[in-house]
Amino acid sequence: MVAGGGGDKYRSFLVDEEGHETQWRHGGPPQYDLVNKLFEQERTKVWGEGSLEEVVQNAVKSWEMEFSHKTRLGDFKTIDPEKFKLLVNGKKGISAEETLKIGSYNALLKNSNLGKELQLYRAEEESFESSHEAFASAFPRGFAWEVISVFSGPPVIVFKFRHWGHFEGTFKGHSPTGEAVELFGLGVLKVDENLKVEEVEVYYDPADLIGGLFKGESLSSDAQTSQVSGPSQGSCPFSM
């Protein structure tokens, strides 16, 4: 929840403090121009500057940025690394270290009890890199995120969110449909007296995310290998 540090109008801590050098996954701070454009064009809410809704929205974007792009927990400013846990749909919580290792996509889809027809994506078999590449390919303009409403303020922040993108690239051997993929969910942030996150709970239907990505026709193996994609900006599930 902690704000400050500059670098992007929706995310904090993209610029190092004097005398500190952050270890970035790709060598430097990420750029969010594409997903910011999608967010601004298609968001359903425009929150007032300084409102609780705007503070929560930007804080979650900053939290997601750190997990997606920083490689050392000691560089994180948004969480308490010792206490942090991420719980998805009531499942067992995972630590900051594990979340950083497996990546936010896998953390959100781990043990998700998807139906057999959606089991082509198996979080337990994906690495941080492979998961991010798969979703970056599917959503070349990013996967935008917004706060719909906030029900309570600190220290236990409860909010509803919307997450969306356009399936315009391949995903796990399936051709793009061009359709919007959209999901809604509920989030709970527990923060300390310094507003650093100690626990995150997320409740959503994983089928809303995965189901839309398997609607496209299956590609031949030759077509799959001919389409190579690198990570896109702000394409993580909470890349907003």
mmCIF file of C-alpha atoms in Angstrom:
data_model
loop_
_atom_site.group_PDB
_atom_site.id
_atom_site.type_symbol
_atom_site.label_atom_id
_atom_site.label_comp_id
_atom_site.label_asym_id
_atom_site.label_seq_id
_atom_site.Cartn_x
_atom_site.Cartn_y
_atom_site.Cartn_z
ATOM 1 C CA MET A 1 0.000 0.000 0.000
ATOM 2 C CA VAL A 2 2.947 2.326 0.494
ATOM 3 C CA ALA A 3 3.065 5.077 -2.111
ATOM 4 C CA GLY A 4 5.943 7.141 -3.408
ATOM 5 C CA GLY A 5 9.095 6.685 -5.427
ATOM 6 C CA GLY A 6 7.815 7.963 -8.791
ATOM 7 C CA GLY A 7 8.470 6.538 -12.267
ATOM 8 C CA ASP A 8 4.890 5.936 -13.477
ATOM 9 C CA LYS A 9 1.624 7.736 -12.768
ATOM 10 C CA TYR A 10 -0.029 4.528 -11.519
ATOM 11 C CA ARG A 11 2.927 2.715 -9.911
ATOM 12 C CA SER A 12 5.455 3.623 -7.252
ATOM 13 C CA PHE A 13 9.018 2.458 -6.599
ATOM 14 C CA LEU A 14 10.198 2.303 -10.198
ATOM 15 C CA VAL A 15 12.987 4.772 -9.415
ATOM 16 C CA ASP A 16 15.763 3.873 -6.991
ATOM 17 C CA GLU A 17 16.478 5.907 -3.903
ATOM 18 C CA GLU A 18 19.900 7.539 -3.842
ATOM 19 C CA GLY A 19 22.572 4.987 -2.992
ATOM 20 C CA HIS A 20 20.368 1.950 -3.715
ATOM 21 C CA GLU A 21 20.417 -0.180 -6.843
ATOM 22 C CA THR A 22 17.432 -2.454 -7.468
ATOM 23 C CA GLN A 23 17.958 -5.825 -9.148
ATOM 24 C CA TRP A 24 15.540 -5.770 -12.082
ATOM 25 C CA ARG A 25 14.520 -8.974 -13.857
ATOM 26 C CA HIS A 26 15.149 -7.518 -17.306
ATOM 27 C CA GLY A 27 17.993 -5.181 -16.438
ATOM 28 C CA GLY A 28 15.972 -2.054 -15.738
ATOM 29 C CA PRO A 29 12.538 -0.732 -14.729
ATOM 30 C CA PRO A 30 9.609 -1.893 -16.912
ATOM 31 C CA GLN A 31 7.632 0.381 -19.211
ATOM 32 C CA TYR A 32 3.843 0.365 -18.912
ATOM 33 C CA ASP A 33 2.794 2.573 -21.834
ATOM 34 C CA LEU A 34 0.735 -0.104 -23.627
ATOM 35 C CA VAL A 35 -1.242 -1.379 -20.660
ATOM 36 C CA ASN A 36 -1.705 2.176 -19.323
ATOM 37 C CA LYS A 37 -3.259 3.109 -22.671
ATOM 38 C CA LEU A 38 -5.603 0.119 -22.543
ATOM 39 C CA PHE A 39 -6.502 0.935 -18.939
ATOM 40 C CA GLU A 40 -7.302 4.572 -19.727
ATOM 41 C CA GLN A 41 -9.328 3.734 -22.838
ATOM 42 C CA GLU A 42 -11.469 0.974 -21.346
ATOM 43 C CA ARG A 43 -11.695 1.451 -17.569
ATOM 44 C CA THR A 44 -15.182 1.818 -16.165
ATOM 45 C CA LYS A 45 -14.230 3.987 -13.188
ATOM 46 C CA VAL A 46 -12.200 7.178 -12.910
ATOM 47 C CA TRP A 47 -11.401 7.755 -9.252
ATOM 48 C CA GLY A 48 -10.696 11.159 -7.766
ATOM 49 C CA GLU A 49 -7.084 12.025 -7.012
ATOM 50 C CA GLY A 50 -6.211 10.998 -3.477
ATOM 51 C CA SER A 51 -9.416 8.988 -2.997
ATOM 52 C CA LEU A 52 -9.230 5.670 -1.152
ATOM 53 C CA GLU A 53 -10.172 3.881 -4.380
ATOM 54 C CA GLU A 54 -7.305 5.489 -6.304
ATOM 55 C CA VAL A 55 -4.828 4.794 -3.497
ATOM 56 C CA VAL A 56 -5.816 1.103 -3.377
ATOM 57 C CA GLN A 57 -5.789 0.764 -7.168
ATOM 58 C CA ASN A 58 -2.300 2.246 -7.519
ATOM 59 C CA ALA A 59 -0.994 0.344 -4.507
ATOM 60 C CA VAL A 60 -2.007 -3.013 -6.017
ATOM 61 C CA LYS A 61 -0.428 -2.037 -9.340
ATOM 62 C CA SER A 62 2.811 -1.234 -7.466
ATOM 63 C CA TRP A 63 2.642 -4.523 -5.564
ATOM 64 C CA GLU A 64 2.210 -6.468 -8.799
ATOM 65 C CA MET A 65 5.043 -4.546 -10.476
ATOM 66 C CA GLU A 66 7.490 -5.527 -7.748
ATOM 67 C CA PHE A 67 6.624 -9.235 -7.915
ATOM 68 C CA SER A 68 6.803 -9.260 -11.716
ATOM 69 C CA HIS A 69 9.940 -7.216 -12.247
ATOM 70 C CA LYS A 70 12.139 -7.226 -9.143
ATOM 71 C CA THR A 71 14.204 -10.319 -8.363
ATOM 72 C CA ARG A 72 15.265 -9.614 -4.777
ATOM 73 C CA LEU A 73 12.795 -9.341 -1.885
ATOM 74 C CA GLY A 74 15.127 -6.879 -0.187
ATOM 75 C CA ASP A 75 14.236 -4.377 -2.927
ATOM 76 C CA PHE A 76 10.482 -4.596 -2.276
ATOM 77 C CA LYS A 77 8.836 -1.516 -0.756
ATOM 78 C CA THR A 78 5.155 -2.533 -0.847
ATOM 79 C CA ILE A 79 5.168 -5.626 1.390
ATOM 80 C CA ASP A 80 6.566 -7.038 4.613
ATOM 81 C CA PRO A 81 8.572 -9.955 3.136
ATOM 82 C CA GLU A 82 8.741 -11.847 6.440
ATOM 83 C CA LYS A 83 4.982 -11.847 7.037
ATOM 84 C CA PHE A 84 3.626 -11.791 3.497
ATOM 85 C CA LYS A 85 1.210 -14.481 2.324
ATOM 86 C CA LEU A 86 -0.896 -14.788 -0.804
ATOM 87 C CA LEU A 87 -4.104 -16.808 -0.530
ATOM 88 C CA VAL A 88 -6.233 -17.575 -3.600
ATOM 89 C CA ASN A 89 -9.829 -18.787 -3.331
ATOM 90 C CA GLY A 90 -9.332 -19.960 0.249
ATOM 91 C CA LYS A 91 -6.381 -22.230 -0.557
ATOM 92 C CA LYS A 92 -3.239 -22.490 1.568
ATOM 93 C CA GLY A 93 -1.239 -19.268 1.559
ATOM 94 C CA ILE A 94 2.113 -19.017 -0.172
ATOM 95 C CA SER A 95 5.055 -16.927 0.988
ATOM 96 C CA ALA A 96 6.642 -13.907 -0.667
ATOM 97 C CA GLU A 97 9.628 -16.059 -1.625
ATOM 98 C CA GLU A 98 7.471 -18.679 -3.372
ATOM 99 C CA THR A 99 5.306 -16.044 -5.084
ATOM 100 C CA LEU A 100 8.442 -14.391 -6.430
ATOM 101 C CA LYS A 101 9.813 -17.733 -7.611
ATOM 102 C CA ILE A 102 6.768 -19.061 -9.472
ATOM 103 C CA GLY A 103 5.300 -15.751 -10.667
ATOM 104 C CA SER A 104 1.913 -14.155 -10.192
ATOM 105 C CA TYR A 105 0.146 -16.108 -12.969
ATOM 106 C CA ASN A 106 1.121 -19.446 -11.463
ATOM 107 C CA ALA A 107 0.374 -18.208 -7.953
ATOM 108 C CA LEU A 108 -3.154 -17.254 -9.027
ATOM 109 C CA LEU A 109 -3.773 -20.474 -10.966
ATOM 110 C CA LYS A 110 -2.081 -22.946 -8.612
ATOM 111 C CA ASN A 111 -4.520 -25.578 -7.265
ATOM 112 C CA SER A 112 -7.349 -23.821 -9.088
ATOM 113 C CA ASN A 113 -9.474 -26.948 -9.726
ATOM 114 C CA LEU A 114 -10.100 -26.096 -13.358
ATOM 115 C CA GLY A 115 -12.266 -28.463 -15.350
ATOM 116 C CA LYS A 116 -10.578 -31.097 -17.548
ATOM 117 C CA GLU A 117 -11.213 -29.063 -20.701
ATOM 118 C CA LEU A 118 -9.128 -26.214 -19.241
ATOM 119 C CA GLN A 119 -6.266 -28.324 -17.912
ATOM 120 C CA LEU A 120 -4.105 -27.527 -20.929
ATOM 121 C CA TYR A 121 -2.597 -24.895 -18.638
ATOM 122 C CA ARG A 122 -1.000 -26.557 -15.612
ATOM 123 C CA ALA A 123 0.501 -24.020 -13.237
ATOM 124 C CA GLU A 124 2.570 -26.654 -11.452
ATOM 125 C CA GLU A 125 4.386 -27.434 -14.706
ATOM 126 C CA GLU A 126 5.080 -23.817 -15.661
ATOM 127 C CA SER A 127 8.044 -21.668 -14.634
ATOM 128 C CA PHE A 128 7.952 -17.935 -13.936
ATOM 129 C CA GLU A 129 9.342 -17.298 -17.423
ATOM 130 C CA SER A 130 7.103 -19.707 -19.340
ATOM 131 C CA SER A 131 3.946 -18.442 -17.658
ATOM 132 C CA HIS A 132 4.730 -14.807 -18.351
ATOM 133 C CA GLU A 133 5.651 -15.554 -21.953
ATOM 134 C CA ALA A 134 2.386 -17.445 -22.497
ATOM 135 C CA PHE A 135 0.164 -14.652 -21.203
ATOM 136 C CA ALA A 136 2.283 -11.902 -22.781
ATOM 137 C CA SER A 137 1.743 -13.652 -26.112
ATOM 138 C CA ALA A 138 -2.015 -13.865 -25.549
ATOM 139 C CA PHE A 139 -2.379 -10.226 -24.464
ATOM 140 C CA PRO A 140 0.077 -8.140 -26.521
ATOM 141 C CA ARG A 141 -1.518 -4.901 -25.267
ATOM 142 C CA GLY A 142 -1.371 -6.051 -21.661
ATOM 143 C CA PHE A 143 -3.905 -7.259 -19.125
ATOM 144 C CA ALA A 144 -5.414 -4.185 -17.502
ATOM 145 C CA TRP A 145 -6.775 -3.979 -13.976
ATOM 146 C CA GLU A 146 -9.025 -1.571 -12.104
ATOM 147 C CA VAL A 147 -10.716 -1.184 -8.750
ATOM 148 C CA ILE A 148 -14.499 -1.259 -9.046
ATOM 149 C CA SER A 149 -15.284 -0.454 -5.412
ATOM 150 C CA VAL A 150 -13.658 -0.375 -1.978
ATOM 151 C CA PHE A 151 -15.679 -1.603 0.993
ATOM 152 C CA SER A 152 -13.278 -0.843 3.852
ATOM 153 C CA GLY A 153 -10.045 1.029 4.505
ATOM 154 C CA PRO A 154 -6.869 0.055 6.409
ATOM 155 C CA PRO A 155 -5.850 -2.086 8.170
ATOM 156 C CA VAL A 156 -8.111 -4.595 6.348
ATOM 157 C CA ILE A 157 -8.888 -3.295 2.874
ATOM 158 C CA VAL A 158 -11.658 -5.109 0.991
ATOM 159 C CA PHE A 159 -12.260 -4.277 -2.657
ATOM 160 C CA LYS A 160 -13.834 -5.512 -5.874
ATOM 161 C CA PHE A 161 -11.756 -5.530 -9.055
ATOM 162 C CA ARG A 162 -12.023 -5.995 -12.806
ATOM 163 C CA HIS A 163 -9.234 -7.524 -14.916
ATOM 164 C CA TRP A 164 -9.361 -7.546 -18.725
ATOM 165 C CA GLY A 165 -7.462 -7.798 -21.972
ATOM 166 C CA HIS A 166 -7.922 -8.696 -25.637
ATOM 167 C CA PHE A 167 -6.951 -12.146 -26.865
ATOM 168 C CA GLU A 168 -4.952 -10.975 -29.883
ATOM 169 C CA GLY A 169 -1.990 -13.378 -29.777
ATOM 170 C CA THR A 170 -1.513 -17.132 -29.508
ATOM 171 C CA PHE A 171 -1.892 -18.993 -26.206
ATOM 172 C CA LYS A 172 -0.654 -22.541 -25.648
ATOM 173 C CA GLY A 173 -1.149 -23.571 -29.261
ATOM 174 C CA HIS A 174 -4.482 -21.803 -29.719
ATOM 175 C CA SER A 175 -5.035 -19.038 -32.234
ATOM 176 C CA PRO A 176 -6.330 -15.647 -31.062
ATOM 177 C CA THR A 177 -10.004 -14.791 -31.254
ATOM 178 C CA GLY A 178 -9.660 -11.031 -30.823
ATOM 179 C CA GLU A 179 -12.316 -11.221 -28.110
ATOM 180 C CA ALA A 180 -12.113 -9.527 -24.747
ATOM 181 C CA VAL A 181 -11.210 -11.740 -21.782
ATOM 182 C CA GLU A 182 -12.643 -10.275 -18.607
ATOM 183 C CA LEU A 183 -12.902 -11.387 -15.006
ATOM 184 C CA PHE A 184 -14.146 -9.882 -11.769
ATOM 185 C CA GLY A 185 -13.010 -10.712 -8.276
ATOM 186 C CA LEU A 186 -12.755 -9.719 -4.641
ATOM 187 C CA GLY A 187 -9.511 -8.788 -2.922
ATOM 188 C CA VAL A 188 -8.543 -8.371 0.735
ATOM 189 C CA LEU A 189 -5.319 -6.619 1.760
ATOM 190 C CA LYS A 190 -4.104 -6.730 5.341
ATOM 191 C CA VAL A 191 -1.557 -3.994 6.019
ATOM 192 C CA ASP A 192 0.635 -2.964 8.961
ATOM 193 C CA GLU A 193 0.943 0.457 10.599
ATOM 194 C CA ASN A 194 3.277 1.536 7.774
ATOM 195 C CA LEU A 195 0.725 0.338 5.190
ATOM 196 C CA LYS A 196 2.983 -2.472 3.989
ATOM 197 C CA VAL A 197 1.062 -5.534 2.859
ATOM 198 C CA GLU A 198 1.219 -8.571 5.155
ATOM 199 C CA GLU A 199 -1.457 -10.704 3.521
ATOM 200 C CA VAL A 200 -3.382 -10.745 0.257
ATOM 201 C CA GLU A 201 -6.531 -12.765 -0.358
ATOM 202 C CA VAL A 202 -7.951 -13.034 -3.870
ATOM 203 C CA TYR A 203 -11.272 -14.613 -4.825
ATOM 204 C CA TYR A 204 -12.195 -15.106 -8.490
ATOM 205 C CA ASP A 205 -13.213 -17.774 -11.009
ATOM 206 C CA PRO A 206 -10.084 -18.993 -12.877
ATOM 207 C CA ALA A 207 -12.282 -20.298 -15.702
ATOM 208 C CA ASP A 208 -13.090 -16.682 -16.594
ATOM 209 C CA LEU A 209 -9.394 -16.213 -17.379
ATOM 210 C CA ILE A 210 -8.433 -19.544 -18.899
ATOM 211 C CA GLY A 211 -11.715 -20.403 -20.628
ATOM 212 C CA GLY A 212 -11.553 -17.535 -23.098
ATOM 213 C CA LEU A 213 -7.989 -18.439 -24.081
ATOM 214 C CA PHE A 214 -8.889 -21.909 -25.333
ATOM 215 C CA LYS A 215 -11.699 -20.753 -27.630
ATOM 216 C CA GLY A 216 -9.327 -20.263 -30.551
ATOM 217 C CA GLU A 217 -8.587 -23.028 -33.015
ATOM 218 C CA SER A 218 -5.637 -25.308 -32.314
ATOM 219 C CA LEU A 219 -2.572 -24.427 -34.317
ATOM 220 C CA SER A 220 -0.272 -26.914 -36.022
ATOM 221 C CA SER A 221 3.107 -27.468 -34.392
ATOM 222 C CA ASP A 222 4.770 -25.590 -37.280
ATOM 223 C CA ALA A 223 2.522 -22.580 -36.763
ATOM 224 C CA GLN A 224 3.230 -22.589 -33.034
ATOM 225 C CA THR A 225 6.992 -22.626 -33.417
ATOM 226 C CA SER A 226 6.892 -19.863 -36.014
ATOM 227 C CA GLN A 227 5.263 -17.446 -33.580
ATOM 228 C CA VAL A 228 7.822 -16.301 -31.051
ATOM 229 C CA SER A 229 6.940 -13.693 -28.495
ATOM 230 C CA GLY A 230 8.788 -11.938 -25.711
ATOM 231 C CA PRO A 231 7.344 -10.538 -22.515
ATOM 232 C CA SER A 232 5.018 -7.586 -22.998
ATOM 233 C CA GLN A 233 4.757 -4.627 -20.710
ATOM 234 C CA GLY A 234 2.404 -4.961 -17.828
ATOM 235 C CA SER A 235 0.982 -8.299 -18.901
ATOM 236 C CA CYS A 236 0.842 -10.022 -15.520
ATOM 237 C CA PRO A 237 -2.567 -10.823 -13.905
ATOM 238 C CA PHE A 238 -2.229 -7.968 -11.617
ATOM 239 C CA SER A 239 -0.491 -5.845 -14.237
ATOM 240 C CA MET A 240 -2.678 -3.106 -14.327
#
